[in-house]
Short mmCIF file of C-alpha atoms and ligand atoms in Angstrom, two decimals:
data_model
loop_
_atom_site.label_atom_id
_atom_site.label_comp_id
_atom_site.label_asym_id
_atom_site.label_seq_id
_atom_site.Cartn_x
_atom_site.Cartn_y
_atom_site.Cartn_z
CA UNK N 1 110.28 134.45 68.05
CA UNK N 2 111.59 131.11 69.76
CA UNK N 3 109.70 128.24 70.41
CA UNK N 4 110.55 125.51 72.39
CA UNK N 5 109.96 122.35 70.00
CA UNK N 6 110.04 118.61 71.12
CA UNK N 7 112.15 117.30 68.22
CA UNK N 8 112.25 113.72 69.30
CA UNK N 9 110.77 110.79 71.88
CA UNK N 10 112.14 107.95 73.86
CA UNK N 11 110.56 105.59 76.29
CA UNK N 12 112.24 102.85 78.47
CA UNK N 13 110.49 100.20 80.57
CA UNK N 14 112.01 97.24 82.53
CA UNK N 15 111.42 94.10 81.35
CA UNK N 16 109.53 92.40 84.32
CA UNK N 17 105.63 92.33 82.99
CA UNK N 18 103.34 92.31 85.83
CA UNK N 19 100.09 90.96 85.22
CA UNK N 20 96.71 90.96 86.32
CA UNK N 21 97.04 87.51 87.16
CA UNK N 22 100.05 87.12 89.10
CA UNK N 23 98.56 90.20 91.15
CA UNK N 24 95.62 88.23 92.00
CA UNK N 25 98.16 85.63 93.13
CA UNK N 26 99.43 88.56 95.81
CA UNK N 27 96.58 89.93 97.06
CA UNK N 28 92.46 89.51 96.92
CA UNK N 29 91.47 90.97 93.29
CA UNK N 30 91.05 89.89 89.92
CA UNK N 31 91.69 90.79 86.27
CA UNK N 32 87.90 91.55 85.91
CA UNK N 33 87.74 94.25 88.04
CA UNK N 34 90.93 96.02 87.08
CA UNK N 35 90.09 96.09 83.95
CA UNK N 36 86.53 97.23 84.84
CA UNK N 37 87.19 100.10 87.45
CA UNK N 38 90.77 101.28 85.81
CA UNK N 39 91.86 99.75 82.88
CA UNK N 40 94.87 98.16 83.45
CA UNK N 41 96.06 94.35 82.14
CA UNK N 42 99.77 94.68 82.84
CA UNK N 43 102.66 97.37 84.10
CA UNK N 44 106.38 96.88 83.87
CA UNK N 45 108.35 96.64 87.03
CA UNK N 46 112.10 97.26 87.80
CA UNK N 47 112.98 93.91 89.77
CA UNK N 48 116.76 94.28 90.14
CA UNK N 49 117.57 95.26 93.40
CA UNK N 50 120.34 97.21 92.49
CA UNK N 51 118.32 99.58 90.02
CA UNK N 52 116.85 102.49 90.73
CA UNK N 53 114.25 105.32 88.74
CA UNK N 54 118.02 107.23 87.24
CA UNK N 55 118.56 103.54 85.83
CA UNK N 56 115.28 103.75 83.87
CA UNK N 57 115.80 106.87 82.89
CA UNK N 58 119.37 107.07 82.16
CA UNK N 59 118.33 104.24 79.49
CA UNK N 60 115.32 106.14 78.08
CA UNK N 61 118.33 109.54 77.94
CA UNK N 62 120.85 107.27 75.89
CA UNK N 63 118.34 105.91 73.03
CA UNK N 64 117.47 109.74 72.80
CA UNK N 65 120.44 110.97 72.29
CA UNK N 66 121.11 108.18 70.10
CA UNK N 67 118.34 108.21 67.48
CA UNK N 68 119.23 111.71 67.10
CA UNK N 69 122.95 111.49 66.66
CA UNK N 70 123.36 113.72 69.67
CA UNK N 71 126.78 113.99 71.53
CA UNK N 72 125.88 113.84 75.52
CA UNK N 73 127.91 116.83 76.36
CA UNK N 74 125.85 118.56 73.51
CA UNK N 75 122.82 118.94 75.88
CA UNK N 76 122.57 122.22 78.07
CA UNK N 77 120.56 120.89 80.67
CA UNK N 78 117.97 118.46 82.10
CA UNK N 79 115.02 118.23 84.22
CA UNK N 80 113.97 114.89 85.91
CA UNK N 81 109.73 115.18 87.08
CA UNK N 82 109.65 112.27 89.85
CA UNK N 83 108.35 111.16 93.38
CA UNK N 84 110.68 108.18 93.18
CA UNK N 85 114.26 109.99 93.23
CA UNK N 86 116.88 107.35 94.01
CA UNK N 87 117.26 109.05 97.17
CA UNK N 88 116.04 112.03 98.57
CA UNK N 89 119.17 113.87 97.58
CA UNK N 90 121.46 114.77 95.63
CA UNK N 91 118.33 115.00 92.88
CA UNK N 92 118.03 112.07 90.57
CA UNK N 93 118.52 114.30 87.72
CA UNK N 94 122.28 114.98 88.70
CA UNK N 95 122.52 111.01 88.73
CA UNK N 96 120.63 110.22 85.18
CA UNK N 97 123.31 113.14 84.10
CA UNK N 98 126.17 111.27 85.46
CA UNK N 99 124.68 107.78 84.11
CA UNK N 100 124.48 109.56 80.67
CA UNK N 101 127.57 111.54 80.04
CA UNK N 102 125.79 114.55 80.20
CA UNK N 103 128.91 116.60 81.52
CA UNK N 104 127.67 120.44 80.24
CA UNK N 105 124.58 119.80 81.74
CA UNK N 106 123.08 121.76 85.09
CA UNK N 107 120.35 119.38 85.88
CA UNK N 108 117.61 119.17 88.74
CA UNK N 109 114.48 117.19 89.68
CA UNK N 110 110.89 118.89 89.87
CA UNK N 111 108.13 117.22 92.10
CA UNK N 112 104.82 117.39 90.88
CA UNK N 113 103.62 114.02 91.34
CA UNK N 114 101.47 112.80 88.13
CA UNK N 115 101.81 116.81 86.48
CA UNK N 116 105.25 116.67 86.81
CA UNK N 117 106.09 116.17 83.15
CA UNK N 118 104.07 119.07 82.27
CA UNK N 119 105.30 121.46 85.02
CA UNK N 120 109.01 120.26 83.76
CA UNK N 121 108.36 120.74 80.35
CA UNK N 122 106.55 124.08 80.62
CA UNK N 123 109.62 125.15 82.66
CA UNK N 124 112.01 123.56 80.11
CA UNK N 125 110.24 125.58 77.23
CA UNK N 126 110.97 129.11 79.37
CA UNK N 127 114.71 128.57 79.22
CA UNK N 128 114.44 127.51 75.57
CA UNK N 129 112.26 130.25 74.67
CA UNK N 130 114.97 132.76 76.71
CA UNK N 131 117.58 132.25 73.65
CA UNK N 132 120.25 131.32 76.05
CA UNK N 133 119.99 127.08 76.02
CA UNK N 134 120.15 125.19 72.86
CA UNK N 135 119.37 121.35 73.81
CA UNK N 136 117.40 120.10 76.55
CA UNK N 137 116.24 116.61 77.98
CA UNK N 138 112.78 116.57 80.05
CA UNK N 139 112.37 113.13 81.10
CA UNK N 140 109.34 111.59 83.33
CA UNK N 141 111.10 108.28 85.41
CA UNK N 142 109.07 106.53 88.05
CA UNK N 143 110.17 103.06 89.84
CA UNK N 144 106.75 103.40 91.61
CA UNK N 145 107.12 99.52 92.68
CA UNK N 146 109.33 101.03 95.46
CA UNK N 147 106.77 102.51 96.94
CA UNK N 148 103.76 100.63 96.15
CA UNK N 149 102.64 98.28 99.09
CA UNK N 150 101.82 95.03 97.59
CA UNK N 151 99.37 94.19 100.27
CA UNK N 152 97.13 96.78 99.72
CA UNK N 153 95.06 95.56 96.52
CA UNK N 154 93.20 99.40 96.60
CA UNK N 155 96.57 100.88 95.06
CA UNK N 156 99.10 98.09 93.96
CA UNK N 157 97.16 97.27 90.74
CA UNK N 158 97.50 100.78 89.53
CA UNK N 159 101.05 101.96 89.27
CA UNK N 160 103.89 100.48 86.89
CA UNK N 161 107.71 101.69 86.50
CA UNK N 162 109.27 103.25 83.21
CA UNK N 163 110.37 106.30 81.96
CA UNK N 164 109.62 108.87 79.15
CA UNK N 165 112.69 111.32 77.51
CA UNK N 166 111.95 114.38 75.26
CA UNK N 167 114.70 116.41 73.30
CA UNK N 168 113.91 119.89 73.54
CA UNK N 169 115.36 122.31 70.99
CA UNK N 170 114.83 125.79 69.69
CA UNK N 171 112.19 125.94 66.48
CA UNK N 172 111.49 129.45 64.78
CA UNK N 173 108.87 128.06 62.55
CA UNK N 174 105.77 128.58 64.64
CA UNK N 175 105.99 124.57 66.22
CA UNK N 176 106.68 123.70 69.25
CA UNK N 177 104.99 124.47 72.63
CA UNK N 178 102.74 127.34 72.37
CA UNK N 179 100.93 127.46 76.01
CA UNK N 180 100.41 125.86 79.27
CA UNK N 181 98.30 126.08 82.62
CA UNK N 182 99.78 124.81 85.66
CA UNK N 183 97.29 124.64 88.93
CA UNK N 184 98.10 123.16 92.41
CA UNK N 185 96.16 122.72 95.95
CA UNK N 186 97.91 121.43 98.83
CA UNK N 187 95.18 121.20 101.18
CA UNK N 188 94.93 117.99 98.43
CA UNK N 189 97.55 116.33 100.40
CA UNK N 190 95.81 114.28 102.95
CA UNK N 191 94.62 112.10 100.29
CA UNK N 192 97.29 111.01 98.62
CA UNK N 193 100.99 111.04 100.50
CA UNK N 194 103.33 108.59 101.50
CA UNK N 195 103.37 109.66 105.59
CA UNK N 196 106.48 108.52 106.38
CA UNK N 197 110.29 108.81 104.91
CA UNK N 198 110.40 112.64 105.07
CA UNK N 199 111.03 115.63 107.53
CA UNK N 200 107.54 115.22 109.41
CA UNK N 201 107.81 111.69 109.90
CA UNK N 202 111.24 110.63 109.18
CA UNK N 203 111.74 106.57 109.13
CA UNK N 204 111.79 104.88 112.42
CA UNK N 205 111.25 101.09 112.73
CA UNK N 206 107.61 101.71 113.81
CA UNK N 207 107.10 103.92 110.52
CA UNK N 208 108.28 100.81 108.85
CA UNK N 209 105.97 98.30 110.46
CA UNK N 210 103.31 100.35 110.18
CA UNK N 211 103.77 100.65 106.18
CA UNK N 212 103.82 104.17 106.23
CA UNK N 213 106.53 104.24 103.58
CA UNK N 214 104.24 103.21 100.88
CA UNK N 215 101.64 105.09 98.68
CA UNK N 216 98.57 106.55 100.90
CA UNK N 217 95.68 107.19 98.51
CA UNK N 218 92.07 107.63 99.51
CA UNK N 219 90.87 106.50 95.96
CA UNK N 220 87.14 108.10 95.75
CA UNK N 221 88.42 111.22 97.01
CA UNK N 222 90.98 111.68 94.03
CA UNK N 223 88.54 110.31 91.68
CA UNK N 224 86.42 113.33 91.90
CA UNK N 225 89.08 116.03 92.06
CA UNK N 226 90.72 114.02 88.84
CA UNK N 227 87.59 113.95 87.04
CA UNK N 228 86.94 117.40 87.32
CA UNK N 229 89.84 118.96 87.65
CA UNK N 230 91.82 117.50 84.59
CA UNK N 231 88.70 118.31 82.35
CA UNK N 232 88.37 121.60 83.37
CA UNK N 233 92.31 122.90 82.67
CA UNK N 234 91.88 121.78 79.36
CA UNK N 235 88.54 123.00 78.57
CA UNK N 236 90.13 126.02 79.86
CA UNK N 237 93.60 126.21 77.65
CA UNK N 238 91.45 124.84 74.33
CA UNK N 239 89.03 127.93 75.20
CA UNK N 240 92.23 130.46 75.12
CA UNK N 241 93.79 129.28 72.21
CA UNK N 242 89.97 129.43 70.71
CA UNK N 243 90.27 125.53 69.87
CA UNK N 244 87.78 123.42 69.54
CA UNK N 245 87.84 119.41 68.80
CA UNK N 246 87.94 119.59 65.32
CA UNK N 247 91.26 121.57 65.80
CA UNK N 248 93.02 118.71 67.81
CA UNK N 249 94.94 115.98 66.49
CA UNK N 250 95.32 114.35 69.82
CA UNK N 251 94.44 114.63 73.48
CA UNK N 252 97.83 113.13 75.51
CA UNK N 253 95.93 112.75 78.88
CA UNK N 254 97.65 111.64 82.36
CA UNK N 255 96.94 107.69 82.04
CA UNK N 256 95.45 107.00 85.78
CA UNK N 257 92.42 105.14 85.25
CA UNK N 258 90.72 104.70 82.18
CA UNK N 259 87.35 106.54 83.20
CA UNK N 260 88.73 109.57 84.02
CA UNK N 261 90.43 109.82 80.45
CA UNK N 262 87.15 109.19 78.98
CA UNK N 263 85.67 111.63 81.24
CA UNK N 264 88.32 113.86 80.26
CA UNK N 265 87.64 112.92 76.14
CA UNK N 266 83.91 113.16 76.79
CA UNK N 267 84.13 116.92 78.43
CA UNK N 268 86.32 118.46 75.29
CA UNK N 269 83.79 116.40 72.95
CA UNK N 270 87.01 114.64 71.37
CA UNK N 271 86.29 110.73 70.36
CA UNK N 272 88.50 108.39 72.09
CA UNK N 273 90.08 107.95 68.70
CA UNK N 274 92.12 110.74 68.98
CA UNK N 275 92.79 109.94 72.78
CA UNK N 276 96.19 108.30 73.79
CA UNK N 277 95.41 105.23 75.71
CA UNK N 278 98.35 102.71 76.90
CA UNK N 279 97.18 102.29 80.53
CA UNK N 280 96.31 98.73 79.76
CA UNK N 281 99.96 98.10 79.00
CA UNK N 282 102.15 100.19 81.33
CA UNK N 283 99.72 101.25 84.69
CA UNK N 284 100.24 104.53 86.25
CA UNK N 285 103.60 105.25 85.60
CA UNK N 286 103.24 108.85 87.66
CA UNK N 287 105.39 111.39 85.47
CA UNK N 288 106.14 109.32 83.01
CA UNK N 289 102.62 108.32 81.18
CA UNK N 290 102.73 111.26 79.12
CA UNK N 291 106.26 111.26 77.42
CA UNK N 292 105.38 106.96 77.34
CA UNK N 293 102.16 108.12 75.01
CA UNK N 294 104.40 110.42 72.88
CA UNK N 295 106.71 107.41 72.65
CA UNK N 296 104.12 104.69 71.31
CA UNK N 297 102.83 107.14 69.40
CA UNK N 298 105.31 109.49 67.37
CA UNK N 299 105.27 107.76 64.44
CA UNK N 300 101.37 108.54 64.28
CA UNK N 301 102.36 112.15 64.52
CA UNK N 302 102.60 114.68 62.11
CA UNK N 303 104.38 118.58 61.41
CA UNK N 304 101.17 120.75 62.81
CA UNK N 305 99.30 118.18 64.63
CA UNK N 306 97.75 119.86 67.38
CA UNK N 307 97.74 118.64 71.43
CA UNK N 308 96.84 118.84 74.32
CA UNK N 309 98.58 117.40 77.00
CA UNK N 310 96.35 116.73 80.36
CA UNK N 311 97.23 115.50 83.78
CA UNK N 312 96.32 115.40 87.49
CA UNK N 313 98.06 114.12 90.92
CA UNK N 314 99.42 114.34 93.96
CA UNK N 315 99.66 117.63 95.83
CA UNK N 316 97.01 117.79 94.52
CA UNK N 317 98.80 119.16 90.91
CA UNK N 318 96.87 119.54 87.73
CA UNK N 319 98.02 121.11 84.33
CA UNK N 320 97.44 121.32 80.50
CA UNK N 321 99.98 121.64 77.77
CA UNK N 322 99.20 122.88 74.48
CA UNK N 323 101.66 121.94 71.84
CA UNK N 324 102.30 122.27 67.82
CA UNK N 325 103.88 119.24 66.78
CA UNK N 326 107.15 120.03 65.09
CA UNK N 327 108.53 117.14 62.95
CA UNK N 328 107.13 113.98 60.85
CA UNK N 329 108.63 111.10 62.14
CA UNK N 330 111.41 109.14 60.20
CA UNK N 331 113.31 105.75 61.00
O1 LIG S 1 97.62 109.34 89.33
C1 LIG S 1 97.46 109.93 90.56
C2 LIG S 1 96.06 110.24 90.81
N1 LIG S 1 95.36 109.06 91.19
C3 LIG S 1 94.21 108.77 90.59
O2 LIG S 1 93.82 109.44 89.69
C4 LIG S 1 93.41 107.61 91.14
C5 LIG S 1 91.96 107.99 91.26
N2 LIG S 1 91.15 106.94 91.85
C6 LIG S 1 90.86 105.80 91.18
O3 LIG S 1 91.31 105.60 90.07
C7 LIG S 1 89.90 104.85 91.82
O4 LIG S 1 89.29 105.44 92.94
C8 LIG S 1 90.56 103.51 92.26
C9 LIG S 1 90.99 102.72 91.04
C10 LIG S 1 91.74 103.79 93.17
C11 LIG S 1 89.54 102.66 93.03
O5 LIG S 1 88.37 102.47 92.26
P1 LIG S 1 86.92 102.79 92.86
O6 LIG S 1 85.97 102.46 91.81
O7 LIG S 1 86.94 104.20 93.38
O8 LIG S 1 86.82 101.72 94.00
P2 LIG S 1 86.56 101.96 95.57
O9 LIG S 1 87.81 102.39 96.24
O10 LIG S 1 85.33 102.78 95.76
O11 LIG S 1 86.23 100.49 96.01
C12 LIG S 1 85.03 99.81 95.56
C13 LIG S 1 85.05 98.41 96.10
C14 LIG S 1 85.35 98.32 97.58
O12 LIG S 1 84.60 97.23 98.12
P3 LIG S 1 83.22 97.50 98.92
O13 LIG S 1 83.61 98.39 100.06
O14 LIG S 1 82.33 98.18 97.94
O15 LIG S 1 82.80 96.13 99.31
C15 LIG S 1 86.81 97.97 97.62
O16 LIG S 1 87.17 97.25 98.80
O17 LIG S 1 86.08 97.67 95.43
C16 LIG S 1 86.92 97.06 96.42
N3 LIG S 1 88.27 97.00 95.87
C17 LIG S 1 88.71 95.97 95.15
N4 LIG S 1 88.12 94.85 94.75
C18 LIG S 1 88.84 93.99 93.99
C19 LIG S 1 89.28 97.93 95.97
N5 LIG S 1 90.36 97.50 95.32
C20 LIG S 1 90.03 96.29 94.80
C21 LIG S 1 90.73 95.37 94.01
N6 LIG S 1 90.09 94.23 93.63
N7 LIG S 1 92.00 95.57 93.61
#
C-alpha cells in the first residue's frame, strides 16, 4: 500500500525583519503587549516592490529541489495553499512553476486561508497514494504585507511573509501521511475577509480609500472559534488513530497567536516541549507557518516520529493532519 511521505523541507523568508519596535514607530502599540496577547517579536517582510508571494516561494521550490538533487522537470505536479496569489489569476502556482523550471508539472493554487497547507497536502497525498504521480511540491507562500493595513495596530502586528516547500514522494514502508480531517464554515466569513478586490466588491477608488483592500478581522470573534475549533479536530483525529500524548513526537500547530497553541497543547495534554513554536520569529505567515515549523525543525525529527499537524482560519477553515515521519535528517 502507498503512502504519501514528506521526504524533505524548505523554508524561505525575505530578508526585511520587522520588529516590534519599528511597529510601534507606525502605529499606537508596543512590544509588551504583542508579546503578551500573541507572541510575536519580529516577522519577515517582502519589501521589493517588484516581488511578489511566487517570488518567495519559487525560492523556498529551488533549495528543495536542490538539497535533494532533484531535476525540476522531475516533479509531477504542485500545489500552491495562498490568499496572497500574485494576482487573482492565472494561479500563483502556474507562476512558482514557471519561476522554477518545473516544465512536467500541472500545478494549481488551493484557498484555504491559514488550513491551506493541510487541505493541499491532504489533497497532494490522494494523488500520491493513487500510484499514478511520483514527485510532488506542496508549498505554503504568503506576502501577507500586501494586504495588511499598517494603520490598523488590531491586525498589522500579527502577520509576516515567507514560504514553506515539502517534497512529496511515494513510501511503501508504513511512513508518510496516514490521516487527515478537513472542516469548513462559511457563515465564518464576516469575520475575517478582505471586502473589497473581488467579484462582490470589485476595486473602485472609493474601495481604495476606504481600505477595504486590506485584512478585515474581528479578533475576539476568531479567538473563540480558533480556540475551540483547532483543539477539537485534533482531539478528534488523535482519538481515531487511538493516540494519546505519549504517542506524539510533536504537535505542528497553525502559529496565530501564542495562546491558542497553548490552548491547543493544553487540550491534547501534550507539554509545550513537544509543541512547535516560531511565532515569535516569523508572525502569522497564513499557509505557510506549518511547512516554516517543519523547516526549523527537521533536523529534530526522526524515522517514526509521530504528528499532528493543527490549524485554523479564514472561511472559517480548520483541519488536522496526522503524519509518520519518514526519514532522519542528514546534511
Ligand atoms: O490566522 C488566522 C486566524 N486568526 C486568528 O487566529 C487571530 C485570533 N485573534 C487573536 O489572536 C486576537 O484576538 C488578537 C491578537 C487579534 C487581538 O487580541 P485580543 O486579546 O483579542 O485583543 P482585543 O481585540 O480584545 O483588544 C483588547 C484591547 C483593546 O483596547 P480596549 O478596547 O480594551 O481599550 C484594543 O483596542 O487591546 C487594544 N489593542 C491594542 N493595544 C495595543 C488592539 N490591538 C492593540 C495593539 N497594541 N496592537
Amino acid at each position: 500500500m502507498i503512502k504519501a511521505a514528506i521526504t524533505a523541507v524548505q523554508g524561505a523568508l525575505p530578508d526585511y525583519v520587522l520588529t516590534n519596535e519599528e511597529l510601534s514607530t507606525m502605529v499606537d502599540t508596543t512590544d509588551e503587549w504583542i508579546m503578551t496577547r500573541i507572541g510575536i517579536k519580529e516577522r519577515r517582510i517582502l519589501r521589493d516592490p517588484d516581488k511578489a508571494t511566487s517570488d518567495i516561494a519559487a525560492a523556498a521550490v529551488e533549495k528543495l529541489l536542490a538539497k535533494t538533487n532533484t531535476r525540476p522537470e522531475e516533479i509531477d505536479f504542485l500545489i500552491c495553499a495562498t490568499v496572497t496569489p500574485d494576482m487573482v489569476f492565472p494561479a500563483t502556482a502556474n507562476i512558482i512553476c514557471d519561476k522554477a523550471g518545473l516544465v512536467n508539472a500541472f500545478s494549481f493554487d488551493m484557498n484555504a486561508a491559514c488550513s491551506g497547507f493541510l487541505f493541499a497536502l491532504t489533497t497532494a497525498a490522494r494523488y500520491i497514494e493513487s500510484g499514478m504521480y511520483k514527485k510532488a511540491i506542496v508549498v505554503g507562500a504568503e506576502k501577507m504585507s500586501a494586504i495588511v493595513d499598517y494603520t490598523d495596530r488590531a491586525t498589522c502586528p500579527i502577520f509576516g511573509d515567507g514560504a514553506g516547500a515539502v517534497l512529496l514522494e511515494p513510501s511503501t514502508e508504513g511512513f508518510g501521511f496516514i490521516d487527515s480531517i478537513l472542516k469548513v464554515d462559511g457563515s465564518g466569513r464576516k469575520h475575517l475577509h478582505q471586502k473589497a478586490g473581488g467579484s462582490l466588491k470589485p476595486p473602485t477608488h472609493d474601495t481604495i480609500a476606504n481600505r477595504e483592500h486590506y485584512i478585515y478581522q474581528e479578533g475576539q470573534s476568531v479567538f473563540k472559534f480558533a480556540v475551540s475549533r483547532m483543539a477539537d479536530v485534533s482531539a478528534e483525529l488523535m482519538q481515531r488513530n487511538n493516540l494519546t500524548a505519549k504517542d506524539l513526537s510533536w504537535l505542528v500547530p497553525h502559529q496565530a497567536n501564542m495562546r491558542i497553541i497553548e490552548a491547543t497543547a493544553r487540550r491534547i495534554e501534550l507539554p509545550m516541549d513537544k509543541v512547535m513554536v516560531n511565532i515569535h520569529k516569523y508572525g502569522n505567515t497564513t499557509a505557510a507557518t506549518i511547512p516554516l515549523c517543519l523547516w526549523d525543525w527537521e533536523s529534530q525529527l526522526k524515522k517514526g516520529d509521530n504528528l499532528i499537524l493543527a490549524a485554523f482560519g479564514a472561511g472559517f477553515t480548520w483541519a488536522a493532519v496526522y503524519i509518520k515521519w519518514a526519514y532522519d535528517y542528514s546534511v
